[in-house]
Coordinates of C-alpha atoms and ligand atoms in Angstrom, one line a residue:
Chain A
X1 CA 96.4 96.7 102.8
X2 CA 94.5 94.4 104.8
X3 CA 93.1 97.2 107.1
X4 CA 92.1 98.5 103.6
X5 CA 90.0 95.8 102.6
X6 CA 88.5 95.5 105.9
X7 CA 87.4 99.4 105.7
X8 CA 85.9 98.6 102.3
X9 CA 83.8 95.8 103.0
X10 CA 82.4 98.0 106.1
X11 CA 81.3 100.4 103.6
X12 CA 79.2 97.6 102.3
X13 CA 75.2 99.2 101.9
X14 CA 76.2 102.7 103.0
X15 CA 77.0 105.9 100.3
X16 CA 79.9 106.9 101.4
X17 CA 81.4 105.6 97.7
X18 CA 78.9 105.8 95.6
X19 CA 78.3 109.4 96.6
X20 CA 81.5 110.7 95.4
X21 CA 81.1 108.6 92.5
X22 CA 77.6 110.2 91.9
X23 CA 78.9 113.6 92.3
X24 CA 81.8 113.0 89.3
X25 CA 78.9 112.1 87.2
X26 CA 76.2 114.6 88.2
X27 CA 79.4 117.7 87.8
X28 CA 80.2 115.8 84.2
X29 CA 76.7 116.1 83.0
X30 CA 76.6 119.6 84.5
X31 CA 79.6 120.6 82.2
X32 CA 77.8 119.4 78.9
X33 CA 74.4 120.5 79.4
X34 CA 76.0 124.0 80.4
X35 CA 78.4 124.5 77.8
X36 CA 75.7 123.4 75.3
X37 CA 73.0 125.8 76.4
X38 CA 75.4 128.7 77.4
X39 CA 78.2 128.0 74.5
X40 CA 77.8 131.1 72.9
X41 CA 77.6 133.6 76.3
X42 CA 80.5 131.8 77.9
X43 CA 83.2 132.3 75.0
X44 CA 81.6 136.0 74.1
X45 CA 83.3 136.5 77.7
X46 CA 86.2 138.8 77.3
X47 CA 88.8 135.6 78.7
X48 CA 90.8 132.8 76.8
X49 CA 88.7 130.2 75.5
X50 CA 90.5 127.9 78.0
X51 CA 89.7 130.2 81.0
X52 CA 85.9 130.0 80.2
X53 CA 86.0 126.1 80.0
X54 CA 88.2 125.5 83.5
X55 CA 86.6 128.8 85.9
X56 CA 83.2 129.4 84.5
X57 CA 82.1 126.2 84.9
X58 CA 84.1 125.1 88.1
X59 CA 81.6 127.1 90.3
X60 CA 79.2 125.0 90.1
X61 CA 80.8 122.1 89.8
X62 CA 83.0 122.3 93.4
X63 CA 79.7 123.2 95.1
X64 CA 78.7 119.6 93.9
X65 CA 82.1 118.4 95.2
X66 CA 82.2 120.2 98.4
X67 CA 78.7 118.7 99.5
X68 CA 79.7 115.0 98.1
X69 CA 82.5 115.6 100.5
X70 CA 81.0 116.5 103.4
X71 CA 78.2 114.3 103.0
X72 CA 80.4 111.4 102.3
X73 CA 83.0 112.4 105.6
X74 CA 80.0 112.1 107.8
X75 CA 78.6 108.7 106.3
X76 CA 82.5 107.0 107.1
X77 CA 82.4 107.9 110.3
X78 CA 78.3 107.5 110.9
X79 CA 78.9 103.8 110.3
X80 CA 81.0 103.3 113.3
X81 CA 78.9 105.2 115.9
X82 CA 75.6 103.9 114.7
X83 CA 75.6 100.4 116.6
X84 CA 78.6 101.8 118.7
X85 CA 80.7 99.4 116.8
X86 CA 83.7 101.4 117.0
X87 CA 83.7 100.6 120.6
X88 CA 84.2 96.5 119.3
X89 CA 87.0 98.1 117.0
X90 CA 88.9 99.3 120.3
X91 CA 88.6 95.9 122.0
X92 CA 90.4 94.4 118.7
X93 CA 94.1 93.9 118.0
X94 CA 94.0 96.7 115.2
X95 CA 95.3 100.4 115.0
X96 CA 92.3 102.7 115.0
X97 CA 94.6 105.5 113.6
X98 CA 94.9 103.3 111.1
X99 CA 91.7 102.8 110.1
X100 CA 90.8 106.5 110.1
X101 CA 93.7 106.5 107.8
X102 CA 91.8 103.9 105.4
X103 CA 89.0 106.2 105.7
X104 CA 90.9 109.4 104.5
X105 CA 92.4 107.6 101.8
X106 CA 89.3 105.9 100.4
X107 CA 87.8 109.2 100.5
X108 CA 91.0 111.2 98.5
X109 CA 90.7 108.2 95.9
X110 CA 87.2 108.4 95.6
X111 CA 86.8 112.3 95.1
X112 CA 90.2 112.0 92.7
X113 CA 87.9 110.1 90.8
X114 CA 85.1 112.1 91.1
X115 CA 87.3 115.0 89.7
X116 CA 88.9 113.1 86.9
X117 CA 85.5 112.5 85.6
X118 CA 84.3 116.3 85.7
X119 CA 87.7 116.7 83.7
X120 CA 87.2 114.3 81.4
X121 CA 83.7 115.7 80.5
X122 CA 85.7 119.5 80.0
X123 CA 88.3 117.5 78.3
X124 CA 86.1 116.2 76.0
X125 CA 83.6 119.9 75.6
X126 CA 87.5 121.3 75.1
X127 CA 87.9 119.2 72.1
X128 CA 84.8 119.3 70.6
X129 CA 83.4 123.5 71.0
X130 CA 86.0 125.4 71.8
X131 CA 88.0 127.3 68.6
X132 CA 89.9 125.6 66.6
X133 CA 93.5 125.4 68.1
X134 CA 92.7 127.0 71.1
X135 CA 92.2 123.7 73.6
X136 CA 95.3 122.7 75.4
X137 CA 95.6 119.5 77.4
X138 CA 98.6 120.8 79.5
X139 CA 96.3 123.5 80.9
X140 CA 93.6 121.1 81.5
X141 CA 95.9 118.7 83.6
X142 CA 97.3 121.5 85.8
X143 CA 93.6 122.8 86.4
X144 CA 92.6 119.4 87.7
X145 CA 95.7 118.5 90.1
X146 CA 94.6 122.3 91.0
X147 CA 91.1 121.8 91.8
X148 CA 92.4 118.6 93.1
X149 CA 94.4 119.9 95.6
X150 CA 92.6 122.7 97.0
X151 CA 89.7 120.5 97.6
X152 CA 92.0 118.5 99.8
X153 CA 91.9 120.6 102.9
X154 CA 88.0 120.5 103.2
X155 CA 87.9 116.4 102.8
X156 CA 91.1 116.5 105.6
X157 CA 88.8 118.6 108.1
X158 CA 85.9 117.2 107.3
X159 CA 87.2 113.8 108.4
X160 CA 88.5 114.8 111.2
X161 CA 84.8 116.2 112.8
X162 CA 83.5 113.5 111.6
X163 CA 85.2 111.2 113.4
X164 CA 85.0 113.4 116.6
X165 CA 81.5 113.6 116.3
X166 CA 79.0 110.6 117.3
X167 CA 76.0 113.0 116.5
X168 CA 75.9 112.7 112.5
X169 CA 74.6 116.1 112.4
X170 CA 77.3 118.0 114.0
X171 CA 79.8 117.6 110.8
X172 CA 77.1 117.7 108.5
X173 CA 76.2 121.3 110.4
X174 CA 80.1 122.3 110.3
X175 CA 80.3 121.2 107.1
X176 CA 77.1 124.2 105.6
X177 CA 78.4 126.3 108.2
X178 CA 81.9 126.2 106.5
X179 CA 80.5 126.8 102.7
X180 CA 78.4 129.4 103.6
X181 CA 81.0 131.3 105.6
X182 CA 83.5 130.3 102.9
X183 CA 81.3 131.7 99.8
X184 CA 81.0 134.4 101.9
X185 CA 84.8 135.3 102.3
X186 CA 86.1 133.8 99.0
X187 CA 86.8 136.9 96.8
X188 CA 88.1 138.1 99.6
X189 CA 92.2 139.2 98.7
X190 CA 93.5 138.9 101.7
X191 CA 95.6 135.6 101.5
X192 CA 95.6 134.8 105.5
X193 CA 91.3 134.0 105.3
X194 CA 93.2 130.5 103.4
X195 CA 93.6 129.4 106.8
X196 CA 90.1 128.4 106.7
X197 CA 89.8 125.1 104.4
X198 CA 86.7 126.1 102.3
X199 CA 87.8 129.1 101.4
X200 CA 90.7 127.2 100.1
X201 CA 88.7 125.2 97.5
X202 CA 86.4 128.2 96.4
X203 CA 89.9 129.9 95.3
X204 CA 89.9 128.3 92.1
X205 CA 86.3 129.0 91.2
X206 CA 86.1 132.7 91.9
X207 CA 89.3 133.1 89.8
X208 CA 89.3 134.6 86.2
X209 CA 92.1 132.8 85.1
X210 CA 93.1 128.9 85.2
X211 CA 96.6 129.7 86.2
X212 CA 96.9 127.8 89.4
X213 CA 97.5 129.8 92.3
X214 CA 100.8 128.3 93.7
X215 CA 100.0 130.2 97.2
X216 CA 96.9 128.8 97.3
X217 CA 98.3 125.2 97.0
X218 CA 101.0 126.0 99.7
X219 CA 98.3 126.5 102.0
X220 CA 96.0 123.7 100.8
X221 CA 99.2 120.9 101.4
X222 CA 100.1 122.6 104.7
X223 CA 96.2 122.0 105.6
X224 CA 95.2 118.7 104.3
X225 CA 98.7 117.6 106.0
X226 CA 98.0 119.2 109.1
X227 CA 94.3 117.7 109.5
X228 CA 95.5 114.8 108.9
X229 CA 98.1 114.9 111.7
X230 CA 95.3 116.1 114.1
X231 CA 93.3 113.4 112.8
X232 CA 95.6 110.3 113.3
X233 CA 96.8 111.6 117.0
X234 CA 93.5 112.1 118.3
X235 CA 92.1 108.4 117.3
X236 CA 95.6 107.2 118.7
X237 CA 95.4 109.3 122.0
X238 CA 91.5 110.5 122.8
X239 CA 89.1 107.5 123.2
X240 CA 85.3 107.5 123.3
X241 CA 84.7 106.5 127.0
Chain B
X1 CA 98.9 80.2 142.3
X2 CA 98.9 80.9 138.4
X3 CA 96.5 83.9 137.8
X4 CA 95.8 84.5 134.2
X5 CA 93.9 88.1 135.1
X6 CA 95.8 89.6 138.2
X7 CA 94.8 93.5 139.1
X8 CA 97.2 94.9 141.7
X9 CA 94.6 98.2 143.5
X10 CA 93.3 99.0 140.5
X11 CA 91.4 102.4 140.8
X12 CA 89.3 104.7 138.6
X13 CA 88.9 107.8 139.2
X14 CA 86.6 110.2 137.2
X15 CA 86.9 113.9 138.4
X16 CA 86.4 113.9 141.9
X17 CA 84.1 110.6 142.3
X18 CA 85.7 107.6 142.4
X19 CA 84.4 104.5 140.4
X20 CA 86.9 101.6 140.8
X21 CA 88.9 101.7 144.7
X22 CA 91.8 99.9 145.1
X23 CA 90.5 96.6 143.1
X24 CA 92.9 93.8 143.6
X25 CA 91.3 90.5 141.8
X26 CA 92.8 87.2 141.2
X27 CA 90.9 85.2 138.0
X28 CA 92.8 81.4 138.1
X29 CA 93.6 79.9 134.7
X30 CA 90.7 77.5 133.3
X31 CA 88.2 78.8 135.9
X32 CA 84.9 80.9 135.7
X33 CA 85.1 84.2 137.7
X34 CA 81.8 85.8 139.0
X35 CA 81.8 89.4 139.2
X36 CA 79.1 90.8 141.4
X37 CA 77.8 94.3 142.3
X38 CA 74.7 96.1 142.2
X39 CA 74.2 98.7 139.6
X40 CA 77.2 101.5 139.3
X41 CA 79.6 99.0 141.8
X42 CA 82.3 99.6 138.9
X43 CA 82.1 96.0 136.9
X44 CA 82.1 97.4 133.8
X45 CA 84.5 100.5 134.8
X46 CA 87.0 97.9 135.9
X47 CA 86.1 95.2 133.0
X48 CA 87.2 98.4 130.6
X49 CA 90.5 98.8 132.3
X50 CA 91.5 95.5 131.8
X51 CA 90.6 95.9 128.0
X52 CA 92.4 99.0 127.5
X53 CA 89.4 100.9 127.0
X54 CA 90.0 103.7 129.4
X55 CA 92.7 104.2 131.7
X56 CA 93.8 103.3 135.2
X57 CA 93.9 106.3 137.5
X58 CA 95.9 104.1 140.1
X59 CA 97.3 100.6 139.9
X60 CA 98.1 98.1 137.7
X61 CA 97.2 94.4 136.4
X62 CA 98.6 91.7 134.1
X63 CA 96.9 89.1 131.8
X64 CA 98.8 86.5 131.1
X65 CA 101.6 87.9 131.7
X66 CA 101.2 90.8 129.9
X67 CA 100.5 94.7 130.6
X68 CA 98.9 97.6 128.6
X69 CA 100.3 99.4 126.8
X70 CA 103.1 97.7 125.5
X71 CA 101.5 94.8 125.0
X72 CA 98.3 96.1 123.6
X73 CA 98.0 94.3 120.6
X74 CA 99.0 90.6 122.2
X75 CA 96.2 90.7 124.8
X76 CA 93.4 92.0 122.7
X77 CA 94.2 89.0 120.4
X78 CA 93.8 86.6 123.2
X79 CA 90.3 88.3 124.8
X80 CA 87.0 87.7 123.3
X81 CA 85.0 90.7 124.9
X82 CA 81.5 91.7 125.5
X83 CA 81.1 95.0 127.1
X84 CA 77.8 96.9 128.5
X85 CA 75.8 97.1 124.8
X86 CA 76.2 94.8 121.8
X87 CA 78.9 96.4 118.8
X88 CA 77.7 96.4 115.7
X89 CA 77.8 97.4 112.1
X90 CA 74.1 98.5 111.4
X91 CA 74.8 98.3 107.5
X92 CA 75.9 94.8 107.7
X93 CA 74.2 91.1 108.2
X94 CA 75.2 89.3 111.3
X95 CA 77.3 87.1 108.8
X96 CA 79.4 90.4 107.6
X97 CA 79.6 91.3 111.3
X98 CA 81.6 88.8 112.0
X99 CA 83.8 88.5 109.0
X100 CA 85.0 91.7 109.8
X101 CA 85.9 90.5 112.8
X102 CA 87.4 87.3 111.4
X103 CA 89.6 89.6 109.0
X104 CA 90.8 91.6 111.7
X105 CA 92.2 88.6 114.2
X106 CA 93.4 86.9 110.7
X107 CA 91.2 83.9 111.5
X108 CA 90.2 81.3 109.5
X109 CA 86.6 81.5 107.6
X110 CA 84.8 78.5 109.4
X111 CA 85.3 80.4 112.7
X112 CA 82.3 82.3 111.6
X113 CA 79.7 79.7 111.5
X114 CA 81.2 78.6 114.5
X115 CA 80.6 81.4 116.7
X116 CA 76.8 81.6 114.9
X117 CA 76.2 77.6 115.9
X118 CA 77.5 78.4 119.4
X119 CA 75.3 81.1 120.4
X120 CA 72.1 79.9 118.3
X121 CA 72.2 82.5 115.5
X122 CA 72.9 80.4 112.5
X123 CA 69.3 80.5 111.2
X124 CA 69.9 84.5 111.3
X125 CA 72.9 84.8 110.0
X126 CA 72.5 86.9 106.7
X127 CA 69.6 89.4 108.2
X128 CA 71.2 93.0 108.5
X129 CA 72.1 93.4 112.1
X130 CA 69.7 96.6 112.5
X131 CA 67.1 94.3 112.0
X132 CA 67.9 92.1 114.7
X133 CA 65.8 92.1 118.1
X134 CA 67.2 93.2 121.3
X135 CA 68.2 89.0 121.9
X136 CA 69.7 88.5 118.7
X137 CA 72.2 92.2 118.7
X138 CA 73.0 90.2 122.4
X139 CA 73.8 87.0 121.0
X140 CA 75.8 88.6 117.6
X141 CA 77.9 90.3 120.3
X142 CA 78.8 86.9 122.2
X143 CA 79.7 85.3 118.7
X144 CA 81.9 88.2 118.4
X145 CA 83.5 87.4 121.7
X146 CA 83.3 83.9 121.0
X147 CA 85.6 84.3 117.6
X148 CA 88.1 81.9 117.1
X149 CA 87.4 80.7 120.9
X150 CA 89.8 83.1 122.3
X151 CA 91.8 81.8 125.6
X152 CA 90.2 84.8 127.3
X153 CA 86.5 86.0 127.4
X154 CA 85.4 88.9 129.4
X155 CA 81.7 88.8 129.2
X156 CA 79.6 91.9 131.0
X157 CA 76.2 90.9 131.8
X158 CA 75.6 88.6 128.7
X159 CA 72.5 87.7 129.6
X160 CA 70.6 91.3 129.4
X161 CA 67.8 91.4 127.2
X162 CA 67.6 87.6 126.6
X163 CA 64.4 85.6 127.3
X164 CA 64.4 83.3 130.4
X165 CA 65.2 80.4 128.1
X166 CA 68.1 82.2 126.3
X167 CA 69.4 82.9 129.5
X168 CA 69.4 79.2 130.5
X169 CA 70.8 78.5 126.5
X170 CA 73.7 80.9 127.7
X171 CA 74.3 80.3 131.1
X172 CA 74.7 76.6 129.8
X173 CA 76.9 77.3 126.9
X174 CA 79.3 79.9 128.9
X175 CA 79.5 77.0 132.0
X176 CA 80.3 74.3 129.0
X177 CA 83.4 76.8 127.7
X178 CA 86.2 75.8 129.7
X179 CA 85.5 71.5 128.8
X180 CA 85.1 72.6 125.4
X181 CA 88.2 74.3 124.9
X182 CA 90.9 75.6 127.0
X183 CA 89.4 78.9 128.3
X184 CA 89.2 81.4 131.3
X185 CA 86.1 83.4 131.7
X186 CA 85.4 86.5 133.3
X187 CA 81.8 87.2 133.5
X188 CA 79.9 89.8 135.5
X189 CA 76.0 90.0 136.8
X190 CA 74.1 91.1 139.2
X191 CA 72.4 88.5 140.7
X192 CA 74.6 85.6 142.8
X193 CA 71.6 83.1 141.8
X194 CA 73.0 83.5 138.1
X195 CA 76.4 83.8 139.1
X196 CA 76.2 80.8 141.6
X197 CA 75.3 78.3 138.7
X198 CA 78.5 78.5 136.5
X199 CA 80.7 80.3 138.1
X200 CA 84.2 78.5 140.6
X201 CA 85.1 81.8 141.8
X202 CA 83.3 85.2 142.4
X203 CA 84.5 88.8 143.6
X204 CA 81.8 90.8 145.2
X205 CA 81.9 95.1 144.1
X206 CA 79.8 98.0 145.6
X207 CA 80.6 101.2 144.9
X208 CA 84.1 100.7 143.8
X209 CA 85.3 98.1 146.3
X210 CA 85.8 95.0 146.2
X211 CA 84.1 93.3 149.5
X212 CA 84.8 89.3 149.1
X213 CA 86.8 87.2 147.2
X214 CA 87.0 83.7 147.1
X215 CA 85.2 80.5 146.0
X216 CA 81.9 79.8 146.3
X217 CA 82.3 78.0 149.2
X218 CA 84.7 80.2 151.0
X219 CA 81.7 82.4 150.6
X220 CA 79.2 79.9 152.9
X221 CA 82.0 79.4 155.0
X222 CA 82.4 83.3 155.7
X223 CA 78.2 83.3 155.6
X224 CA 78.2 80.7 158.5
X225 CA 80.9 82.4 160.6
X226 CA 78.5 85.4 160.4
X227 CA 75.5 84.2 161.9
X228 CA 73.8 84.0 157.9
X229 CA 72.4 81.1 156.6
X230 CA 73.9 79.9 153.6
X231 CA 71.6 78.1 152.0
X232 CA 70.3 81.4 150.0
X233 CA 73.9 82.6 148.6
X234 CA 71.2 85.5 146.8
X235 CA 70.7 87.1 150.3
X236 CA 74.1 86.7 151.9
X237 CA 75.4 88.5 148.9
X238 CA 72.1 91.1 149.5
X239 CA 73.3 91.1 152.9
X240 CA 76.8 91.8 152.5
X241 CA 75.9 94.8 149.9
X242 CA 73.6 96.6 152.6
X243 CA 76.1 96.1 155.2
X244 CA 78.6 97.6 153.4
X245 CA 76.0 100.5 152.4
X246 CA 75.3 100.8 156.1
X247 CA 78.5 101.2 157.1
X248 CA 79.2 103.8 154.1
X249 CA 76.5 106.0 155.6
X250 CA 77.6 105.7 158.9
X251 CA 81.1 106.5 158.0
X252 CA 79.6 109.5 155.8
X253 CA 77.5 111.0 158.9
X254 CA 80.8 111.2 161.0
Ligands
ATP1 N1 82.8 107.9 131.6 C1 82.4 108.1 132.8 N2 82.4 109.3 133.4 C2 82.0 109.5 134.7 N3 81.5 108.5 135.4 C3 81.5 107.3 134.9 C4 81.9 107.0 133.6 N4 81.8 105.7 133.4 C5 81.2 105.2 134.5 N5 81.1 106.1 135.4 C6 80.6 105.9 136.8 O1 81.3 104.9 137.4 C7 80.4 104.1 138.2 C8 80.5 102.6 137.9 O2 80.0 102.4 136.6 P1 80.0 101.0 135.9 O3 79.4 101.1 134.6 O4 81.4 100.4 136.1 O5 79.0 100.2 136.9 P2 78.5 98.7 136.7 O6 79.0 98.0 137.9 O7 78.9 98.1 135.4 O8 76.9 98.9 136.8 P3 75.8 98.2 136.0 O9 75.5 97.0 136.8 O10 74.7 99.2 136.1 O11 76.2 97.9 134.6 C9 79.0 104.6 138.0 O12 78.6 105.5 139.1 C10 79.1 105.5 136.8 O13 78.3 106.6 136.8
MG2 MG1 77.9 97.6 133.7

């Protein structure tokens, strides 16, 4: 908890929250103005009225999410090479795979939030233009723990080359390198390409329907977990020297 | 004798060149310890060790009793450091520096202004740290070490970068530390005519070895017995370096 606190006040002057933060907005405000100025293409489309709201506009909007990501990955770790303070942090009596622990989980709070507040904006477009009857809040709560966890894998990889990576453009460079290769491979059937984490969290954007696809989330735990793992051992076991 | 900082042939290795040799130094409680060597003798290298920073190849050492990595946690709570380059959050005022410091060794919140006073740094206390010149990062970085007046400081050429009279401010304040408070100080530099002025004992390092140990007057003593004059301690230490550098050559011809 205290290790918390600590990681937060470090954060003090940098994006790293308020980017995520931005990005729930800026995807929120996407969702109106899109539905309002597209309302009558989108549910002409041959789909359920709640399949329109959750996959047509979720393209755009986990572009917006993957980037707030990335960007915000490589700002947490910047902040400790810039100044080389993470070198002070190793001559302290404190865990350092315990900090990048901090860092993952102020990250998975913040782009929860970010994702609850694109939600609430479809939430509220569901209500409001969709047919009468047809808006259901079950479906809506499934499709964001969905989107939730699929984007997991990319925020667990990203952190990890970040903090790898004194050169801030290295995991900003991995991280384009992995969207474009993932847009690329995306509605691509074959299920082992889920291996790769991007692909992962374009899944439920290239999709038709907002049925969450359970094989999809077996692979985006296995992942974030994974990273994660990889993540903790290396800041407990490979030191900057 | 009680040794608070005992190494026992402590040696770095780094591929195939060898960095710290067979290091055995013996830093009393209470004193000031000189660390001497030219550049790339293996101070820092061996200052790292004894923080856990990077590994031994060969050896070991104990502070206070206590040996990495079992007792990780203990001794970094008892060493104020300074290594090579001040540490620093860029983002953050020289205040917020240290508070994140503070908050990590669980000290109390009047340590900060403390460590400002001590080093000089009051006045620029709330100015980002990125904004700081090259003096001031070096003076933030001794508050830092000089937290909570840790039992332990290991200081690595503290003086770099500062003006002649921050040097003197410095030299002053880390010769004061052990009547102020209960400290041991391990400081490293490159010239004995800094070293000479604060420090009780001093160890002498080029390339990796450790060539003398002993007090300062040990250090005349072994002068004299050599046919040197001892009233310049600068050049019996210069002396001693290009002997030893002679004799590496020689050795490496054969
Ligand atoms: N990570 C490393 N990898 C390879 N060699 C290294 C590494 N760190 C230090 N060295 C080498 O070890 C030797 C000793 O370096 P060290 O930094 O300990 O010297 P120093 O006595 O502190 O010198 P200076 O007075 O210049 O600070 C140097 O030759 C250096 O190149
Ligand atoms: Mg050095």
């Amino acid at each position: 908890m205290r290790a918390l606190v600590i990681e937060l006040r470090k954060e003090k002057r940098t994006g790293v929250i308020p980017v995520l933060l931005a990005v729930g907005i800026l995807g929120a405000a996407y969702a109106f103005v899109s539905f309002l100025i597209r309302k009558d293409t989108l549910l002409g489309l041959p789909l359920a009225p709640m399949d329109v709201l959750l996959t047509q506009l979720y393209g755009m909007i986990m572009i917006l999410n993957l980037f707030g990501i990335v960007v915000a990955a490589c700002m947490v770790f910047h902040l400790e090479f810039k100044g080389s303070a993470v070198k002070k942090m190793y001559m302290l009596p404190m865990s350092v795979p315990g900090m990048y622990l901090c860092k993952f989980l102020i990250l998975t709070v913040t782009l929860f939030a970010a994702i609850a507040l694109e939600n609430l904006a479809l939430m509220k477009i569901g209500q409001s233009c969709l047919p009468q009857g047809t808006f259901e809040m079950g479906t809506l709560l499934c499709f964001t723990a969905y989107s939730f966890f699929t984007s997991m894998p990319v925020l667990s990889f990203m952190v990890l080359i970040s903090s790898r990576f004194e050169n801030m453009w290295v995991p900003l460079g991995v991280g384009v390198a992995g969207f474009l290769s993932g847009m690329a491979l995306a509605s691509s059937a074959a299920a082992v390409l889920m291996v790769h984490p991007f692909i992962v969290m374009f899944k439920p954007a290239v999709a038709m329907s907002a049925q969450p696809d359970m094989l999809a989330v077996m692979f985006a735990q296995i992942e974030t977990l994974l990273f994660l793992g990889l993540g903790l051992w290396m800041a407990k076991n490979l030191r900057y020297e | 004798m009680d040794y608070i900082i005992a190494t026992e042939q402590l040696t770095k290795k780094y591929k195939n060149f060898t960095s710290v040799n067979h290091v055995s130094i013996h830093v009393r409680r209470g004193s000031i310890y000189g660390f001497l060597g030219p550049n790339g003798a293996g101070k820092s290298t061996t200052m790292k060790m004894l923080l856990g920073l990077t590994a031994p190849t060969k050896g070991r050492f104990t502070i206070d009793g206590k040996q990495f990595p079992g007792d990780r946690l203990k001794i970094l709570r008892e060493i104020g450091s300074f290594i090579e380059a001040p540490s620093f959050y860029a983002n953050l005022t020289g205040r917020e520096n240290l508070d994140v410091i503070r908050r990590i060794l669980g000290l109390r919140k009047n340590t900060i202004e403390d460590a400002l006073e001590l080093v000089g740094l009051s006045e620029f206390g709330d100015r980002l740290a990125k904004k700081y010149s090259l003096g001031m990062k070096q003076r933030l970085g001794l508050a830092g070490a000089l937290l909570g007046r840790p039992p332990i400081l290991i200081l690595d050429e503290p003086t770099n970068g500062l003006d002649p009279s921050g040097i003197h401010e410095i030299r002053n304040l880390v010769k004061s530390l052990p009547d102020l408070y209960d400290c041991t100080v391990l400081i490293s530099s490159h010239m004995l005519s800094e070293i000479e002025l604060m420090a009780d004992d001093i160890g002498i390092l080029n390339h990796g070895r450790l060539l003398f140990e002993g007090s300062l007057d040990d250090l005349r003593h072994s002068a004299r017995q050599a046919g040197m004059s001892a009233d310049n301690l600068e050049d019996v230490f210069l002396s001693i370096v290009e002997q030893d550098n002679a004799a590496r050559k020689q050795r490496a011809k054969l």
